Structures are given as C-alpha cells and as structure tokens.
Amino acid sequence: MAEIELKPEHAADPYTRRVGIGVGVIGVILSIVTIASHRTHTQAVIHRTEANDAWAYYQAKKIREYTSDVGLTLLGALSPDAAKSAAAAEKLSAARTRYSSEAEKVQDDARAKDKETELEEHRALWFDIGEGFLELGLVLCSLFFLARNSVFPILGVLSSLLGAGLAVWGWLL
C-alpha cells in the first residue's frame, strides 16, 4: 500500500513561499511606519498646543503693555501736578517696557513652536503617504494567493519600496 504524502501548497511552490514571506515583511514595515505616523501626529498636536499657549501668553503680555500705556496716558491727562504723578508714571513706563520685551521673547518662542508644528505635520504627511503605499503593496502581494498571477507581487513590492522610501524620507526631515 502506497502512502500519500500531503504537502502544504507553499512547500511545493517556492515562489508562493517567497511571496508569503514578503507579505509578512511588508506587514512588519507597515506596522513600524504606522506607529511612526501616529507618534508624529501626536507630536504635531503637542507642538500646536504649546504654540497656542505661547500665543495666548504673548497676547496677555501685549494687553498688559497696552494697559500700562493707557494708564500713562490717563495719568498725564488727569494729573494736575506732574511732580506728584512722576513716580507712578515711571512705574507704569517701566512696566510697559518690561511687558514689551517679555512679549517679544514669548513671540519668538511661539514662532519656534509654530515651526516645530509645521515640521512634524510635514513629516506626518510623508509617513501617511508611505503608509498608504505599503498598504497597497500588502494588498497587491496578497492578491497573488487568489489570482496566482506573478504581476501582483511585483507591483506589490514596487509599491512597498516606494512606501518605505517615503517613510524614510519623513524620518530624514
């Protein structure tokens, strides 16, 4: 009696085995790029929040500067004795100058945070596009198992290489 040896299909066809391994590798790369994309989006949101906070602080400094300026104007207009109001005027003038210089520093910080946000958003865009091409590559390679047409893995690998390249570009920014 002859024994029937059962072999899985991938064992009989080395090309199918390579495509299966390729799908696994593409899946791993896709998961890495997806995580990088999510973390980059999170960093962009954090930087945007920090920039918004800095701009609000800048606005508060400018309001204080303007309030000191209004106080000086009122003091000059309403005070009949300039000698008595000189101390108050000096105090308001010093406050106005201090608020103005502090506002400039805060404005510089806010602009720097805006630039960081733009960079992270730009990086996230490259990751997102790379992720899309990796997903397309994964699907195209998987279509081989249904259609048994070798063009699908070729297109899938090309799409995946493009996606991985775009993701690397995002890391290099």
Coordinates of N, CA, C and O in Angstrom, one line a residue:
M1 N 0.8 -1.2 0.0 CA 0.0 0.0 0.0 C 0.9 1.2 0.0 O 1.8 1.4 0.8
A2 N 0.6 2.1 -0.9 CA 1.4 3.4 -1.0 C 0.9 4.4 -0.1 O -0.4 4.6 0.0
E3 N 1.8 5.1 0.5 CA 1.3 6.2 1.4 C 1.2 7.5 0.6 O 2.0 7.7 -0.3
I4 N 0.2 8.3 0.9 CA 0.0 9.6 0.2 C 0.7 10.6 1.1 O 0.3 10.7 2.3
E5 N 1.6 11.3 0.5 CA 2.3 12.3 1.3 C 1.6 13.6 1.0 O 1.5 14.1 -0.1
L6 N 1.1 14.3 2.1 CA 0.5 15.6 2.0 C 1.5 16.7 2.2 O 2.2 16.7 3.3
K7 N 1.6 17.6 1.3 CA 2.5 18.7 1.5 C 1.6 20.0 1.3 O 0.8 20.1 0.5
P8 N 1.9 20.9 2.2 CA 1.2 22.2 2.0 C 1.6 22.8 0.7 O 2.7 22.5 0.1
E9 N 0.7 23.6 0.1 CA 1.0 24.1 -1.2 C 2.2 25.0 -1.2 O 3.0 25.0 -2.2
H10 N 2.5 25.7 -0.2 CA 3.7 26.6 -0.2 C 5.0 25.8 -0.2 O 6.0 26.3 -0.7
A11 N 4.9 24.6 0.3 CA 6.1 23.7 0.2 C 6.4 23.3 -1.2 O 7.6 23.1 -1.6
A12 N 5.4 23.1 -2.0 CA 5.6 22.6 -3.3 C 6.0 23.8 -4.3 O 6.6 23.5 -5.3
D13 N 5.6 25.0 -3.9 CA 5.9 26.1 -4.8 C 6.8 27.1 -4.0 O 6.3 27.9 -3.2
P14 N 8.0 27.2 -4.3 CA 8.9 28.1 -3.6 C 8.5 29.6 -3.8 O 8.8 30.4 -3.0
Y15 N 8.0 29.9 -5.0 CA 7.6 31.3 -5.3 C 6.5 31.7 -4.3 O 6.5 32.8 -3.8
T16 N 5.5 30.8 -4.1 CA 4.4 31.1 -3.1 C 5.0 31.4 -1.7 O 4.5 32.3 -1.0
R17 N 6.0 30.6 -1.4 CA 6.6 30.7 0.0 C 7.3 32.1 0.0 O 7.1 32.8 1.0
R18 N 8.0 32.5 -1.0 CA 8.7 33.8 -1.0 C 7.6 35.0 -1.0 O 7.9 36.0 -0.3
V19 N 6.5 34.8 -1.7 CA 5.5 35.8 -1.6 C 4.9 35.9 -0.2 O 4.7 37.0 0.3
G20 N 4.7 34.8 0.4 CA 4.2 34.8 1.8 C 5.1 35.5 2.8 O 4.7 36.2 3.6
I21 N 6.4 35.2 2.6 CA 7.4 35.8 3.5 C 7.4 37.3 3.2 O 7.5 38.2 4.1
G22 N 7.3 37.7 1.9 CA 7.3 39.1 1.5 C 6.1 39.8 2.1 O 6.2 41.0 2.6
V23 N 5.0 39.2 2.1 CA 3.8 39.8 2.8 C 4.0 40.0 4.3 O 3.7 41.1 4.8
G24 N 4.7 39.1 4.9 CA 5.0 39.2 6.3 C 5.9 40.4 6.6 O 5.8 41.2 7.5
V25 N 7.0 40.5 5.7 CA 8.0 41.6 5.9 C 7.3 42.9 5.6 O 7.5 43.9 6.3
I26 N 6.5 43.0 4.6 CA 5.8 44.3 4.3 C 4.9 44.6 5.4 O 4.8 45.8 5.8
G27 N 4.2 43.6 6.0 CA 3.3 43.9 7.2 C 4.1 44.5 8.4 O 3.6 45.4 9.1
V28 N 5.3 43.9 8.6 CA 6.2 44.5 9.7 C 6.6 45.9 9.4 O 6.5 46.8 10.3
I29 N 7.0 46.2 8.2 CA 7.4 47.5 7.8 C 6.2 48.5 8.0 O 6.3 49.6 8.5
L30 N 5.0 48.0 7.5 CA 3.8 48.8 7.6 C 3.5 49.1 9.0 O 3.2 50.3 9.3
S31 N 3.6 48.2 9.9 CA 3.3 48.5 11.3 C 4.3 49.5 11.9 O 3.9 50.4 12.7
I32 N 5.6 49.4 11.5 CA 6.6 50.4 12.0 C 6.2 51.8 11.5 O 6.2 52.8 12.3
V33 N 5.9 51.9 10.2 CA 5.6 53.2 9.6 C 4.3 53.8 10.2 O 4.1 55.0 10.5
T34 N 3.3 52.9 10.5 CA 2.0 53.3 11.1 C 2.3 53.9 12.5 O 1.7 54.9 12.8
I35 N 3.1 53.2 13.3 CA 3.4 53.7 14.6 C 4.1 55.0 14.5 O 3.8 56.0 15.3
A36 N 5.1 55.1 13.6 CA 5.8 56.4 13.4 C 4.9 57.5 13.0 O 5.0 58.6 13.5
S37 N 3.9 57.2 12.1 CA 2.9 58.2 11.7 C 2.1 58.7 12.9 O 1.9 59.9 13.1
H38 N 1.6 57.7 13.7 CA 0.8 58.1 14.8 C 1.5 59.0 15.8 O 1.0 60.0 16.3
R39 N 2.8 58.6 16.1 CA 3.6 59.3 17.1 C 3.9 60.7 16.5 O 3.9 61.7 17.3
T40 N 4.1 60.8 15.2 CA 4.4 62.1 14.6 C 3.2 63.0 14.7 O 3.3 64.2 15.0
H41 N 2.0 62.5 14.4 CA 0.8 63.3 14.5 C 0.6 63.8 16.0 O 0.2 64.9 16.2
T42 N 0.9 62.9 16.9 CA 0.8 63.3 18.3 C 1.7 64.4 18.7 O 1.4 65.4 19.3
Q43 N 3.0 64.3 18.2 CA 4.0 65.4 18.4 C 3.5 66.7 17.8 O 3.7 67.7 18.4
A44 N 2.9 66.6 16.6 CA 2.4 67.8 16.0 C 1.3 68.5 16.8 O 1.3 69.7 17.0
V45 N 0.4 67.7 17.4 CA -0.6 68.2 18.2 C 0.0 68.8 19.5 O -0.5 69.9 19.9
I46 N 1.0 68.2 20.1 CA 1.6 68.7 21.3 C 2.3 70.0 20.9 O 2.1 71.0 21.7
H47 N 3.0 70.1 19.8 CA 3.7 71.4 19.5 C 2.6 72.5 19.2 O 2.8 73.6 19.5
R48 N 1.5 72.1 18.5 CA 0.5 73.1 18.2 C -0.1 73.6 19.5 O -0.4 74.8 19.6
T49 N -0.3 72.7 20.5 CA -0.9 73.2 21.8 C 0.1 74.1 22.5 O -0.3 75.2 23.0
E50 N 1.4 73.8 22.4 CA 2.4 74.6 23.0 C 2.5 76.0 22.3 O 2.6 77.0 23.0
A51 N 2.3 76.0 21.0 CA 2.4 77.2 20.3 C 1.1 78.1 20.6 O 1.2 79.3 20.8
N52 N 0.0 77.4 20.7 CA -1.2 78.2 21.1 C -1.1 78.8 22.5 O -1.5 79.9 22.7
D53 N -0.6 78.0 23.4 CA -0.4 78.5 24.7 C 0.6 79.7 24.7 O 0.4 80.7 25.4
A54 N 1.7 79.6 23.9 CA 2.6 80.7 23.8 C 2.0 82.0 23.2 O 2.2 83.1 23.7
W55 N 1.2 81.8 22.2 CA 0.5 82.9 21.6 C -0.5 83.6 22.6 O -0.7 84.8 22.6
A56 N -1.2 82.8 23.4 CA -2.1 83.3 24.4 C -1.3 84.1 25.4 O -1.7 85.2 25.9
Y57 N -0.1 83.6 25.8 CA 0.7 84.3 26.8 C 1.2 85.6 26.2 O 1.3 86.6 26.8
Y58 N 1.6 85.6 24.9 CA 2.0 86.8 24.2 C 0.9 87.8 24.2 O 1.1 89.0 24.5
Q59 N -0.3 87.4 23.9 CA -1.5 88.3 23.9 C -1.7 88.9 25.3 O -1.9 90.1 25.4
A60 N -1.5 88.1 26.3 CA -1.6 88.6 27.7 C -0.6 89.7 28.0 O -0.9 90.7 28.6
K61 N 0.6 89.5 27.5 CA 1.7 90.4 27.7 C 1.4 91.7 26.9 O 1.6 92.8 27.5
K62 N 0.9 91.6 25.7 CA 0.6 92.8 24.9 C -0.6 93.5 25.6 O -0.6 94.8 25.6
I63 N -1.6 92.8 26.2 CA -2.7 93.5 26.9 C -2.1 94.3 28.1 O -2.5 95.4 28.3
R64 N -1.2 93.7 28.8 CA -0.6 94.4 30.0 C 0.2 95.6 29.5 O 0.1 96.6 30.2
E65 N 0.9 95.4 28.4 CA 1.6 96.6 27.9 C 0.7 97.7 27.5 O 0.9 98.9 27.8
Y66 N -0.4 97.4 26.8 CA -1.4 98.4 26.4 C -2.1 99.0 27.6 O -2.3 100.2 27.6
T67 N -2.4 98.2 28.6 CA -3.0 98.7 29.9 C -2.0 99.7 30.5 O -2.5 100.8 31.0
S68 N -0.7 99.4 30.6 CA 0.2 100.4 31.1 C 0.3 101.6 30.3 O 0.4 102.7 30.9
D69 N 0.2 101.5 29.0 CA 0.2 102.7 28.1 C -1.0 103.5 28.4 O -0.9 104.8 28.5
V70 N -2.2 102.9 28.5 CA -3.4 103.7 28.8 C -3.3 104.3 30.2 O -3.7 105.5 30.3
G71 N -2.7 103.6 31.1 CA -2.5 104.2 32.5 C -1.7 105.5 32.4 O -2.0 106.5 33.1
L72 N -0.6 105.4 31.6 CA 0.3 106.5 31.5 C -0.5 107.7 30.8 O -0.3 108.9 31.2
T73 N -1.2 107.4 29.8 CA -2.0 108.5 29.1 C -3.0 109.1 30.1 O -3.1 110.3 30.1
L74 N -3.7 108.3 30.8 CA -4.7 108.8 31.8 C -4.0 109.6 32.9 O -4.5 110.7 33.3
L75 N -2.9 109.1 33.4 CA -2.2 109.8 34.4 C -1.7 111.2 33.9 O -1.8 112.2 34.7
G76 N -1.2 111.2 32.7 CA -0.8 112.5 32.2 C -1.9 113.5 31.9 O -1.8 114.7 32.1
A77 N -3.1 113.0 31.5 CA -4.2 113.8 31.2 C -4.9 114.3 32.4 O -5.5 115.4 32.5
L78 N -5.0 113.4 33.5 CA -5.8 113.7 34.6 C -5.1 114.3 35.8 O -5.7 114.8 36.7
S79 N -3.8 114.2 35.8 CA -3.0 114.7 36.9 C -2.6 116.1 36.8 O -1.9 116.5 35.8
P80 N -3.1 117.0 37.7 CA -2.8 118.4 37.6 C -1.3 118.7 38.0 O -0.7 119.6 37.6
D81 N -0.8 117.8 38.9 CA 0.6 118.1 39.4 C 1.5 117.0 38.9 O 1.4 115.8 39.3
A82 N 2.3 117.3 37.9 CA 3.2 116.4 37.3 C 4.2 115.8 38.2 O 4.6 114.6 38.1
A83 N 4.6 116.6 39.2 CA 5.6 116.1 40.2 C 5.1 115.0 41.0 O 5.8 114.0 41.3
K84 N 3.8 115.0 41.4 CA 3.2 114.0 42.2 C 3.0 112.7 41.4 O 3.0 111.6 42.0
S85 N 2.7 112.8 40.2 CA 2.4 111.7 39.4 C 3.7 111.1 38.7 O 3.6 110.1 38.0
A86 N 4.8 111.7 38.9 CA 6.1 111.2 38.3 C 6.4 109.8 38.7 O 6.8 109.0 37.8
A87 N 6.3 109.5 40.0 CA 6.7 108.2 40.4 C 5.7 107.1 39.8 O 6.2 106.1 39.4
A88 N 4.4 107.4 39.8 CA 3.5 106.5 39.2 C 3.8 106.3 37.7 O 3.7 105.2 37.1
A89 N 4.1 107.5 37.0 CA 4.4 107.4 35.6 C 5.6 106.6 35.3 O 5.7 105.8 34.3
E90 N 6.6 106.7 36.1 CA 7.9 105.9 36.0 C 7.6 104.4 36.1 O 8.1 103.6 35.4
K91 N 6.7 104.1 37.1 CA 6.4 102.7 37.4 C 5.6 102.1 36.2 O 5.9 101.0 35.7
L92 N 4.7 102.9 35.7 CA 3.9 102.4 34.5 C 4.8 102.3 33.3 O 4.6 101.4 32.5
S93 N 5.7 103.2 33.1 CA 6.6 103.2 31.9 C 7.5 102.0 32.0 O 7.7 101.3 31.0
A94 N 8.0 101.7 33.2 CA 8.9 100.6 33.4 C 8.1 99.3 33.1 O 8.6 98.3 32.5
A95 N 6.9 99.2 33.6 CA 6.0 98.0 33.4 C 5.8 97.8 31.9 O 5.9 96.7 31.3
R96 N 5.5 98.9 31.2 CA 5.2 98.9 29.8 C 6.4 98.4 29.0 O 6.3 97.5 28.1
T97 N 7.6 98.9 29.3 CA 8.8 98.4 28.7 C 9.1 97.0 29.0 O 9.5 96.2 28.1
R98 N 8.9 96.5 30.2 CA 9.1 95.1 30.6 C 8.2 94.2 29.8 O 8.6 93.2 29.3
Y99 N 6.9 94.6 29.8 CA 5.9 93.8 29.1 C 6.2 93.7 27.6 O 6.0 92.6 27.0
S100 N 6.7 94.8 27.0 CA 7.0 94.8 25.6 C 8.2 93.8 25.3 O 8.1 93.0 24.4
S101 N 9.2 93.9 26.1 CA 10.4 93.0 25.9 C 10.0 91.5 26.2 O 10.5 90.6 25.5
E102 N 9.2 91.3 27.2 CA 8.8 89.9 27.5 C 7.9 89.4 26.4 O 8.0 88.2 26.0
A103 N 7.1 90.3 25.8 CA 6.2 89.8 24.7 C 7.0 89.4 23.5 O 6.7 88.5 22.8
E104 N 8.1 90.1 23.2 CA 9.0 89.8 22.1 C 9.6 88.4 22.3 O 9.6 87.6 21.4
K105 N 10.0 88.1 23.5 CA 10.6 86.8 23.8 C 9.5 85.7 23.7 O 9.8 84.6 23.1
V106 N 8.3 85.9 24.2 CA 7.3 85.0 24.1 C 6.9 84.8 22.6 O 6.6 83.7 22.1
Q107 N 6.9 85.9 21.8 CA 6.5 85.8 20.4 C 7.6 84.9 19.7 O 7.2 84.1 18.8
D108 N 8.8 85.1 20.0 CA 9.9 84.2 19.4 C 9.7 82.8 19.7 O 9.8 81.9 18.8
D109 N 9.3 82.5 21.0 CA 9.0 81.1 21.4 C 7.8 80.5 20.6 O 7.8 79.4 20.2
A110 N 6.8 81.4 20.5 CA 5.6 80.9 19.8 C 5.9 80.6 18.3 O 5.4 79.6 17.7
R111 N 6.7 81.5 17.7 CA 7.1 81.2 16.3 C 7.9 79.9 16.2 O 7.7 79.2 15.2
A112 N 8.8 79.7 17.1 CA 9.6 78.5 17.1 C 8.7 77.2 17.2 O 8.9 76.2 16.5
K113 N 7.7 77.3 18.1 CA 6.7 76.2 18.2 C 5.9 76.0 17.0 O 5.6 74.9 16.6
D114 N 5.6 77.1 16.3 CA 4.8 77.0 15.0 C 5.7 76.3 14.0 O 5.2 75.4 13.3
K115 N 7.0 76.6 14.0 CA 7.9 75.9 13.0 C 8.0 74.4 13.3 O 8.0 73.6 12.4
E116 N 8.1 74.1 14.6 CA 8.2 72.7 15.0 C 6.9 72.0 14.6 O 7.0 70.8 14.2
T117 N 5.8 72.6 14.8 CA 4.5 72.0 14.4 C 4.5 71.8 12.9 O 4.1 70.7 12.5
E118 N 4.9 72.7 12.1 CA 4.9 72.6 10.7 C 5.8 71.4 10.2 O 5.5 70.7 9.3
L119 N 7.0 71.3 10.9 CA 7.9 70.2 10.5 C 7.2 68.9 10.9 O 7.3 67.9 10.0
E120 N 6.7 68.7 12.0 CA 6.0 67.5 12.4 C 4.9 67.1 11.5 O 4.7 66.0 11.2
E121 N 4.1 68.1 11.1 CA 3.0 67.9 10.2 C 3.5 67.5 8.9 O 2.9 66.6 8.2
H122 N 4.6 68.1 8.4 CA 5.2 67.7 7.1 C 5.7 66.2 7.2 O 5.5 65.5 6.3
R123 N 6.4 65.9 8.3 CA 6.8 64.5 8.4 C 5.7 63.6 8.5 O 5.8 62.5 7.9
A124 N 4.6 63.9 9.2 CA 3.5 63.0 9.3 C 2.9 62.8 7.9 O 2.4 61.7 7.6
L125 N 2.8 63.8 7.1 CA 2.3 63.6 5.7 C 3.1 62.6 5.0 O 2.5 61.7 4.3
W126 N 4.4 62.7 5.0 CA 5.3 61.7 4.4 C 5.0 60.3 4.9 O 5.0 59.3 4.1
F127 N 4.9 60.2 6.2 CA 4.6 58.8 6.8 C 3.2 58.3 6.3 O 3.1 57.1 6.0
D128 N 2.2 59.2 6.3 CA 0.9 58.8 5.9 C 0.9 58.3 4.4 O 0.3 57.3 4.1
I129 N 1.6 59.0 3.5 CA 1.7 58.6 2.1 C 2.4 57.3 2.0 O 2.0 56.4 1.3
G130 N 3.5 57.2 2.8 CA 4.3 55.9 2.8 C 3.5 54.8 3.3 O 3.5 53.7 2.7
E131 N 2.7 55.0 4.3 CA 1.8 54.0 4.9 C 0.8 53.6 3.8 O 0.5 52.4 3.7
G132 N 0.2 54.5 3.1 CA -0.7 54.2 2.0 C -0.1 53.3 1.0 O -0.7 52.3 0.6
F133 N 1.1 53.6 0.5 CA 1.8 52.7 -0.5 C 2.1 51.4 0.1 O 2.1 50.3 -0.6
L134 N 2.5 51.3 1.4 CA 2.8 50.0 2.0 C 1.5 49.2 2.1 O 1.5 47.9 1.8
E135 N 0.4 49.8 2.4 CA -0.9 49.0 2.5 C -1.2 48.5 1.1 O -1.7 47.4 0.9
L136 N -1.1 49.4 0.1 CA -1.3 49.0 -1.3 C -0.4 47.8 -1.7 O -0.9 46.8 -2.3
G137 N 0.8 47.9 -1.3 CA 1.7 46.8 -1.6 C 1.3 45.5 -0.9 O 1.4 44.4 -1.5
L138 N 0.9 45.6 0.3 CA 0.4 44.4 1.0 C -0.8 43.8 0.3 O -0.8 42.5 0.2
V139 N -1.7 44.6 -0.1 CA -2.9 44.1 -0.8 C -2.5 43.4 -2.1 O -3.0 42.4 -2.5
L140 N -1.7 44.1 -2.9 CA -1.3 43.6 -4.2 C -0.6 42.3 -4.0 O -0.8 41.3 -4.8
C141 N 0.3 42.2 -3.1 CA 1.0 40.9 -2.9 C 0.0 39.8 -2.5 O 0.1 38.6 -2.9
S142 N -0.9 40.1 -1.6 CA -1.9 39.2 -1.2 C -2.8 38.7 -2.3 O -3.3 37.6 -2.3
L143 N -3.0 39.5 -3.3 CA -3.8 39.1 -4.5 C -3.2 37.9 -5.2 O -3.9 37.2 -5.9
F144 N -1.9 37.8 -5.1 CA -1.3 36.6 -5.7 C -1.9 35.3 -5.3 O -2.1 34.4 -6.1
F145 N -2.2 35.2 -4.0 CA -2.8 34.0 -3.5 C -4.2 33.7 -4.0 O -4.6 32.5 -4.1
L146 N -4.9 34.7 -4.5 CA -6.2 34.4 -5.2 C -6.0 34.2 -6.7 O -6.7 33.4 -7.2
A147 N -5.2 35.1 -7.3 CA -5.2 35.1 -8.8 C -4.0 34.2 -9.3 O -4.1 33.9 -10.5
R148 N -3.0 33.9 -8.5 CA -1.9 33.2 -8.9 C -1.2 33.8 -10.2 O -0.7 33.2 -11.1
N149 N -1.2 35.1 -10.1 CA -0.6 35.9 -11.2 C 0.6 36.6 -10.6 O 0.5 37.4 -9.7
S150 N 1.8 36.4 -11.2 CA 3.0 36.9 -10.6 C 3.2 38.4 -10.7 O 4.1 39.0 -10.2
V151 N 2.3 39.0 -11.5 CA 2.4 40.5 -11.6 C 2.0 41.2 -10.3 O 2.5 42.3 -10.0
F152 N 1.1 40.6 -9.5 CA 0.7 41.2 -8.3 C 1.8 41.3 -7.3 O 2.0 42.4 -6.7
P153 N 2.6 40.3 -7.0 CA 3.7 40.5 -6.1 C 4.8 41.5 -6.6 O 5.3 42.3 -5.8
I154 N 5.0 41.6 -7.9 CA 5.9 42.5 -8.4 C 5.4 44.0 -8.2 O 6.2 44.8 -7.7
L155 N 4.2 44.2 -8.5 CA 3.6 45.5 -8.2 C 3.6 45.8 -6.7 O 3.8 47.0 -6.3
G156 N 3.3 44.8 -6.0 CA 3.2 45.0 -4.5 C 4.6 45.4 -3.9 O 4.7 46.2 -3.1
V157 N 5.6 44.7 -4.4 CA 7.0 45.0 -3.9 C 7.4 46.4 -4.3 O 7.9 47.2 -3.6
L158 N 7.0 46.8 -5.6 CA 7.4 48.2 -6.0 C 6.6 49.2 -5.2 O 7.2 50.2 -4.8
S159 N 5.3 49.0 -5.0 CA 4.6 49.9 -4.1 C 5.1 50.0 -2.7 O 5.2 51.0 -2.1
S160 N 5.5 48.8 -2.2 CA 6.0 48.8 -0.8 C 7.4 49.5 -0.7 O 7.7 50.2 0.3
L161 N 8.2 49.3 -1.8 CA 9.5 50.0 -1.8 C 9.3 51.5 -1.8 O 10.0 52.3 -1.1
L162 N 8.3 52.0 -2.6 CA 8.0 53.4 -2.7 C 7.5 53.9 -1.3 O 8.0 54.9 -0.8
G163 N 6.6 53.1 -0.7 CA 6.1 53.5 0.6 C 7.2 53.6 1.7 O 7.3 54.5 2.5
A164 N 8.1 52.6 1.7 CA 9.2 52.6 2.6 C 10.1 53.7 2.4 O 10.6 54.4 3.3
G165 N 10.4 54.0 1.1 CA 11.2 55.2 0.8 C 10.6 56.5 1.2 O 11.4 57.4 1.8
L166 N 9.3 56.7 1.1 CA 8.7 57.9 1.5 C 8.7 58.0 3.0 O 8.9 59.1 3.6
A167 N 8.6 56.9 3.7 CA 8.7 56.9 5.2 C 10.1 57.3 5.7 O 10.3 58.0 6.6
V168 N 11.1 56.7 5.0 CA 12.5 57.1 5.3 C 12.7 58.5 5.1 O 13.4 59.2 5.9
W169 N 12.1 59.1 4.0 CA 12.2 60.5 3.7 C 11.6 61.3 4.9 O 12.2 62.3 5.3
G170 N 10.5 60.8 5.4 CA 9.9 61.5 6.6 C 10.8 61.5 7.8 O 10.9 62.5 8.5
W171 N 11.5 60.4 8.0 CA 12.4 60.3 9.1 C 13.6 61.3 9.0 O 14.1 61.8 9.9
L172 N 14.0 61.5 7.7 CA 15.2 62.3 7.5 C 14.9 63.8 7.5 O 15.9 64.6 7.6
L173 N 13.7 64.2 7.5 CA 13.3 65.6 7.6 C 13.7 66.2 8.9 O 13.7 65.7 9.9

